[in-house]
PDB file of C-alpha atoms in Angstrom:
ATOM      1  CA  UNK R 155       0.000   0.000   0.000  1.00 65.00           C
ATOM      2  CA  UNK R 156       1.158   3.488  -0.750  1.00 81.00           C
ATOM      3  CA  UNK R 157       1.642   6.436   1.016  1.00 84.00           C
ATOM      4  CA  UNK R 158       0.321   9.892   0.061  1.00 87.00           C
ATOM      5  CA  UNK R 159       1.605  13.344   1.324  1.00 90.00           C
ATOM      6  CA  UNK R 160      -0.391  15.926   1.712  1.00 92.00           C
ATOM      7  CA  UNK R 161       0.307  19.237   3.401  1.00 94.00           C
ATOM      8  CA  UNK R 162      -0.086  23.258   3.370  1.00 96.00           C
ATOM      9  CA  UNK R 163       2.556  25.903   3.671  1.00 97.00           C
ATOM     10  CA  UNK R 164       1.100  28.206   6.150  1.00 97.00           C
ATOM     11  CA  UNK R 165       2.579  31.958   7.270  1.00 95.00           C
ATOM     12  CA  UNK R 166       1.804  34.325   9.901  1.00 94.00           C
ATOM     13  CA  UNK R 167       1.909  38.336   8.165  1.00 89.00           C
ATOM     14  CA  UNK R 168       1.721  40.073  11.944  1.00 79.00           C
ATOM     15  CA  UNK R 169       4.261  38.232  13.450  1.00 75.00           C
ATOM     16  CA  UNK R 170       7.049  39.794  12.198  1.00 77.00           C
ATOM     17  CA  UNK R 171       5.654  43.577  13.335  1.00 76.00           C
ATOM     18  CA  UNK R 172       3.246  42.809  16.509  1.00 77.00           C
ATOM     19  CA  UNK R 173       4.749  39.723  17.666  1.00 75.00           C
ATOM     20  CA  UNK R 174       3.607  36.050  17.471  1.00 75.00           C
ATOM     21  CA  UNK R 175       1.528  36.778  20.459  1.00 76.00           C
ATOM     22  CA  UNK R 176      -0.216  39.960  18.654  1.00 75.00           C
ATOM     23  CA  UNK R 177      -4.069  38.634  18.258  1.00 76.00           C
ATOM     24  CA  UNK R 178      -3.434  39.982  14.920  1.00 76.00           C
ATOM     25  CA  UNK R 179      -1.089  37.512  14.199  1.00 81.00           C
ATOM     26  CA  UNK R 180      -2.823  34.456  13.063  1.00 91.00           C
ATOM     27  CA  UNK R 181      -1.409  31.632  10.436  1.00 95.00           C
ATOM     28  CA  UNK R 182      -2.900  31.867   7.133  1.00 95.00           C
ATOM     29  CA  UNK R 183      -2.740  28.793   4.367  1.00 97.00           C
ATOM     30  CA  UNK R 184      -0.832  30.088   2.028  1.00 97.00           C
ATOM     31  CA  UNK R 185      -0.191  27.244  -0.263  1.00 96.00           C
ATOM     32  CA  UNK R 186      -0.780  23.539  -1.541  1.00 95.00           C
ATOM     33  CA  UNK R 187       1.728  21.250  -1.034  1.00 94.00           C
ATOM     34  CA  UNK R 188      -0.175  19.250  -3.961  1.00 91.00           C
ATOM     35  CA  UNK R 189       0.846  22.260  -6.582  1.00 94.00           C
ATOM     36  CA  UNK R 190       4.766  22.178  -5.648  1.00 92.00           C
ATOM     37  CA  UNK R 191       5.540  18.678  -5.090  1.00 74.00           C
ATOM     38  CA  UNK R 192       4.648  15.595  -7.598  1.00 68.00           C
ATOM     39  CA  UNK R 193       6.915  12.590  -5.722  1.00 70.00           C
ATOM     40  CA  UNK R 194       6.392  10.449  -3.096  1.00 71.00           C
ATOM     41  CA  UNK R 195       9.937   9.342  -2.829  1.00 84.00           C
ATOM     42  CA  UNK R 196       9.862   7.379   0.871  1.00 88.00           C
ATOM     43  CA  UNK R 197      13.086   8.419   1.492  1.00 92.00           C
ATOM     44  CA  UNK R 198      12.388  11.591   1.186  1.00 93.00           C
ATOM     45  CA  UNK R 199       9.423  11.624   3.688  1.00 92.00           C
ATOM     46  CA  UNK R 200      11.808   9.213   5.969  1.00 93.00           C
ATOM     47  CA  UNK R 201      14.378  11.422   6.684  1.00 94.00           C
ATOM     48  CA  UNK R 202      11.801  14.764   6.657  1.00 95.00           C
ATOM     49  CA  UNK R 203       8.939  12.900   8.649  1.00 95.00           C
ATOM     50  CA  UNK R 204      10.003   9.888   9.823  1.00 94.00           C
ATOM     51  CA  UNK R 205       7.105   8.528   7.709  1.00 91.00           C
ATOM     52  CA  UNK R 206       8.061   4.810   6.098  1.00 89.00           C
ATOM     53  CA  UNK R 207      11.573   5.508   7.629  1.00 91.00           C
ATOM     54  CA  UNK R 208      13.123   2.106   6.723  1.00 91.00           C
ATOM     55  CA  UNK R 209      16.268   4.071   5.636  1.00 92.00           C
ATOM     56  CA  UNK R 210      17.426   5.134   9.026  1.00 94.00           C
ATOM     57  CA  UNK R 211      17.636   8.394   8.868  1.00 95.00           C
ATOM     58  CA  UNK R 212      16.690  10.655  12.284  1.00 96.00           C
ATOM     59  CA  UNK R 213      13.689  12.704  10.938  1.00 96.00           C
ATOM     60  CA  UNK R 214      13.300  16.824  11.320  1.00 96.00           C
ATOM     61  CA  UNK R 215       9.932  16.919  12.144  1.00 97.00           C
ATOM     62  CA  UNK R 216       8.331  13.414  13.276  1.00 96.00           C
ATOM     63  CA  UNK R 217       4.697  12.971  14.368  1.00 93.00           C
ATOM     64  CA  UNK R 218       4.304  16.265  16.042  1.00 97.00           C
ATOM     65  CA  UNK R 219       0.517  16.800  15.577  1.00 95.00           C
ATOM     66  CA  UNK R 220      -1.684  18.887  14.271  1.00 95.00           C
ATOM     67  CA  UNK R 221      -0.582  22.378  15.011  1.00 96.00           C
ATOM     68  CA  UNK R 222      -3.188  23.737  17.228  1.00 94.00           C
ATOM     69  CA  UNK R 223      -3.131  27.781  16.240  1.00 94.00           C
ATOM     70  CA  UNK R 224      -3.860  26.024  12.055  1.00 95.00           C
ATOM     71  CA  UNK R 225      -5.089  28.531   9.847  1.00 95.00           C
ATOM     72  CA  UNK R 226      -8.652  28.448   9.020  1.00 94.00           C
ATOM     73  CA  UNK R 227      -7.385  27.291   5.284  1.00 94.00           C
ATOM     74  CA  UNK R 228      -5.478  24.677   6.991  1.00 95.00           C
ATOM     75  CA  UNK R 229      -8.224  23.742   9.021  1.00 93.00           C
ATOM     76  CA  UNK R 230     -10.893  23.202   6.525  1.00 91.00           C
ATOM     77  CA  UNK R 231      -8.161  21.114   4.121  1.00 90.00           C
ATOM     78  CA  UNK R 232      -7.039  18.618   6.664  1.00 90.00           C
ATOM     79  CA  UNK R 233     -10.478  17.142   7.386  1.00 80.00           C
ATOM     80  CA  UNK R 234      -8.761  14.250   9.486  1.00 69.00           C
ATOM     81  CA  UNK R 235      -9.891  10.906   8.708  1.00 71.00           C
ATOM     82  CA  UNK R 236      -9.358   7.590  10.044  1.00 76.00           C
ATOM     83  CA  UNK R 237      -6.825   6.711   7.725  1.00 82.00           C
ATOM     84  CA  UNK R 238      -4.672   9.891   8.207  1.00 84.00           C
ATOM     85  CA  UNK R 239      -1.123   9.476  10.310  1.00 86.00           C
ATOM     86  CA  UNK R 240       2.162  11.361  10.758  1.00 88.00           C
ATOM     87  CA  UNK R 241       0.641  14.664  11.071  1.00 94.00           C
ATOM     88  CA  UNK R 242       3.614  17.002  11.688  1.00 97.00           C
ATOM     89  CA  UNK R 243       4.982  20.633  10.798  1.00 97.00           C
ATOM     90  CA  UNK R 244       8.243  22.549  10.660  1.00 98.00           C
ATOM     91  CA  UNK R 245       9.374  26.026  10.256  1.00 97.00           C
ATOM     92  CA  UNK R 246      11.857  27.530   7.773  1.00 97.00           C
ATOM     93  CA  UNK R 247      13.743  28.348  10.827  1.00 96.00           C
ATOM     94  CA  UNK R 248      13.986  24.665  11.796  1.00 96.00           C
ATOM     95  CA  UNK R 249      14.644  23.839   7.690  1.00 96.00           C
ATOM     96  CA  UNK R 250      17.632  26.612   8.010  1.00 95.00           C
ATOM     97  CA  UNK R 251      19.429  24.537  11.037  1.00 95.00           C
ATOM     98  CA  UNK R 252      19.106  21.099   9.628  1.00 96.00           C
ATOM     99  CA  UNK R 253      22.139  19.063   8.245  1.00 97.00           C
ATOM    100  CA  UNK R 254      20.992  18.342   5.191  1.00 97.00           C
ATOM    101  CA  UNK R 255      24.551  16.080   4.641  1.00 97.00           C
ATOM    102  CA  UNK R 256      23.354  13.625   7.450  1.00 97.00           C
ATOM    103  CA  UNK R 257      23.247  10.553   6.352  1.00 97.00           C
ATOM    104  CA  UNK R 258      21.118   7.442   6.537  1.00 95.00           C
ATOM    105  CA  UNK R 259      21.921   4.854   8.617  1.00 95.00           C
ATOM    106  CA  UNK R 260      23.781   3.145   5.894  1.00 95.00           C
ATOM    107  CA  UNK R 261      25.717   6.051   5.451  1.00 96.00           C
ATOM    108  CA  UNK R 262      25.150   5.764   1.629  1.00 94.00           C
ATOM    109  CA  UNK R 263      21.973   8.779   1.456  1.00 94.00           C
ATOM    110  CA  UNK R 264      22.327  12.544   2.615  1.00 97.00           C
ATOM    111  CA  UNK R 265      18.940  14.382   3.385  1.00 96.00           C
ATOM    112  CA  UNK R 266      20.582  16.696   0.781  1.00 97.00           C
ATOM    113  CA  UNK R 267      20.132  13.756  -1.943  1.00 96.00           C
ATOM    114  CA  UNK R 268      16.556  12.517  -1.700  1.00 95.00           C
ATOM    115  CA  UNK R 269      15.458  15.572  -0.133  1.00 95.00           C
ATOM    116  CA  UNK R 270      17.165  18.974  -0.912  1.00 94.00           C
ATOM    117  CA  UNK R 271      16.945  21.151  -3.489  1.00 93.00           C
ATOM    118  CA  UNK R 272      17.449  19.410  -6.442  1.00 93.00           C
ATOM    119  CA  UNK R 273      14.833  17.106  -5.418  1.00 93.00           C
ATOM    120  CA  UNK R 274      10.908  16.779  -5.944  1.00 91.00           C
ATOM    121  CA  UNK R 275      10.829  19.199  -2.771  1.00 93.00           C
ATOM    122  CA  UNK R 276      13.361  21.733  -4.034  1.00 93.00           C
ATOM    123  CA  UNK R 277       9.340  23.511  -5.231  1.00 94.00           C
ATOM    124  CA  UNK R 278       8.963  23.736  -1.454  1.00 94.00           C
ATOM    125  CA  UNK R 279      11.892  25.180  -0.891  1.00 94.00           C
ATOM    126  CA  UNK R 280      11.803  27.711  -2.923  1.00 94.00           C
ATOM    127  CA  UNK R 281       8.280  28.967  -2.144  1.00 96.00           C
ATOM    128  CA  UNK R 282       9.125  28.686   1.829  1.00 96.00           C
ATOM    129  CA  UNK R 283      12.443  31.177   1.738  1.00 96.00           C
ATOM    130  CA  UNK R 284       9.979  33.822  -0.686  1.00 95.00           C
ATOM    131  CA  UNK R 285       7.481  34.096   2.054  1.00 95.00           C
ATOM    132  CA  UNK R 286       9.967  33.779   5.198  1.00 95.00           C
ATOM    133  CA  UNK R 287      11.686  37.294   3.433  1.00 93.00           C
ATOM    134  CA  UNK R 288       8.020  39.048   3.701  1.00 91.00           C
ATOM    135  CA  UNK R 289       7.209  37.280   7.097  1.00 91.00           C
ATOM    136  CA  UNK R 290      10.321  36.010   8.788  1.00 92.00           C
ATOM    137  CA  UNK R 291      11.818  32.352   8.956  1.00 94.00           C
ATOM    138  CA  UNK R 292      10.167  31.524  12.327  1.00 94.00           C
ATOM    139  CA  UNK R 293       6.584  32.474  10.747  1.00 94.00           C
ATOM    140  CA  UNK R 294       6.669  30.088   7.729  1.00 97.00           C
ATOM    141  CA  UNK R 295       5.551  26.515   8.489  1.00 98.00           C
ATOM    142  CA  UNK R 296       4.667  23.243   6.621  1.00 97.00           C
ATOM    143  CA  UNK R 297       2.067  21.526   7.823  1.00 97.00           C
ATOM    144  CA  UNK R 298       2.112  17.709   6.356  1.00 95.00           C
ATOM    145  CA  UNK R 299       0.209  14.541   6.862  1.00 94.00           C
ATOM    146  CA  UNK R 300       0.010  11.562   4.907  1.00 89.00           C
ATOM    147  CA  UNK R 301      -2.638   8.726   4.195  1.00 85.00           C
TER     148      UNK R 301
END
């Protein structure tokens, strides 16, 4: 059985000017993972999500839920079934610190490799970085799940 990504990159316009705790400052869905990224490459979503990580590599974001300040957007796509798992999110901030030449735990795949920016995500990583120099790197998210 496959496995199916889905997700929303969300980003919060106040945060940057009234602060994240500003009641102003409220995520909005920006956009669909669906329109920037066409593979489901498992060892991609391993070593992002620890989703199907058979590879070994130690995920950025596992199984962190649902975030629970979603954007309304966000809110009204998810629409959580019983099939849906691995719910999770990251920032751009997060994205910036990650070694993205850790390897696997056969030593033989870099996050950088099935991952980066020359991958099926390098979409995602392009759109994330446009919005973070609006918003700021801390108020850019993606917001995944997978069925």
């Amino acid at each position: 059985m496959s496995t199916e990504v889905s997700g929303i990159i969300e980003c919060r316009p106040g945060a940057r000017f009234w602060g994240p705790d500003d009641e102003d400052s409220v995520w909005h869905a920006a956009i669909d993972l669906f329109l920037l990224n066409n593979g489901h490459a498992y060892d991609a979503l391993a070593c992002l999500f620890g989703v199907r990580n058979y590879f070994g590599f130690r995920p950025v974001a596992e199984s962190r839920g649902f975030p629970g300040d979603a954007s309304e957007g966000l809110q009204t796509e998810y629409g959580e079934s019983p099939d849906t798992h691995g719910t999770t999110w990251v920032t751009l901030a997060e994205l910036a610190w990650t070694d993205w030449q850790e390897t696997d735990s056969s030593g033989t795949r870099s996050r950088e490799s099935v991952a980066g920016g020359e991958s099926d995500w390098g979409p995602v990583w392009s759109v994330m970085p446009t919005l973070s120099e609006l918003h700021g790197a801390d108020h850019v998210r993606l917001v995944t799940w997978f069925r």
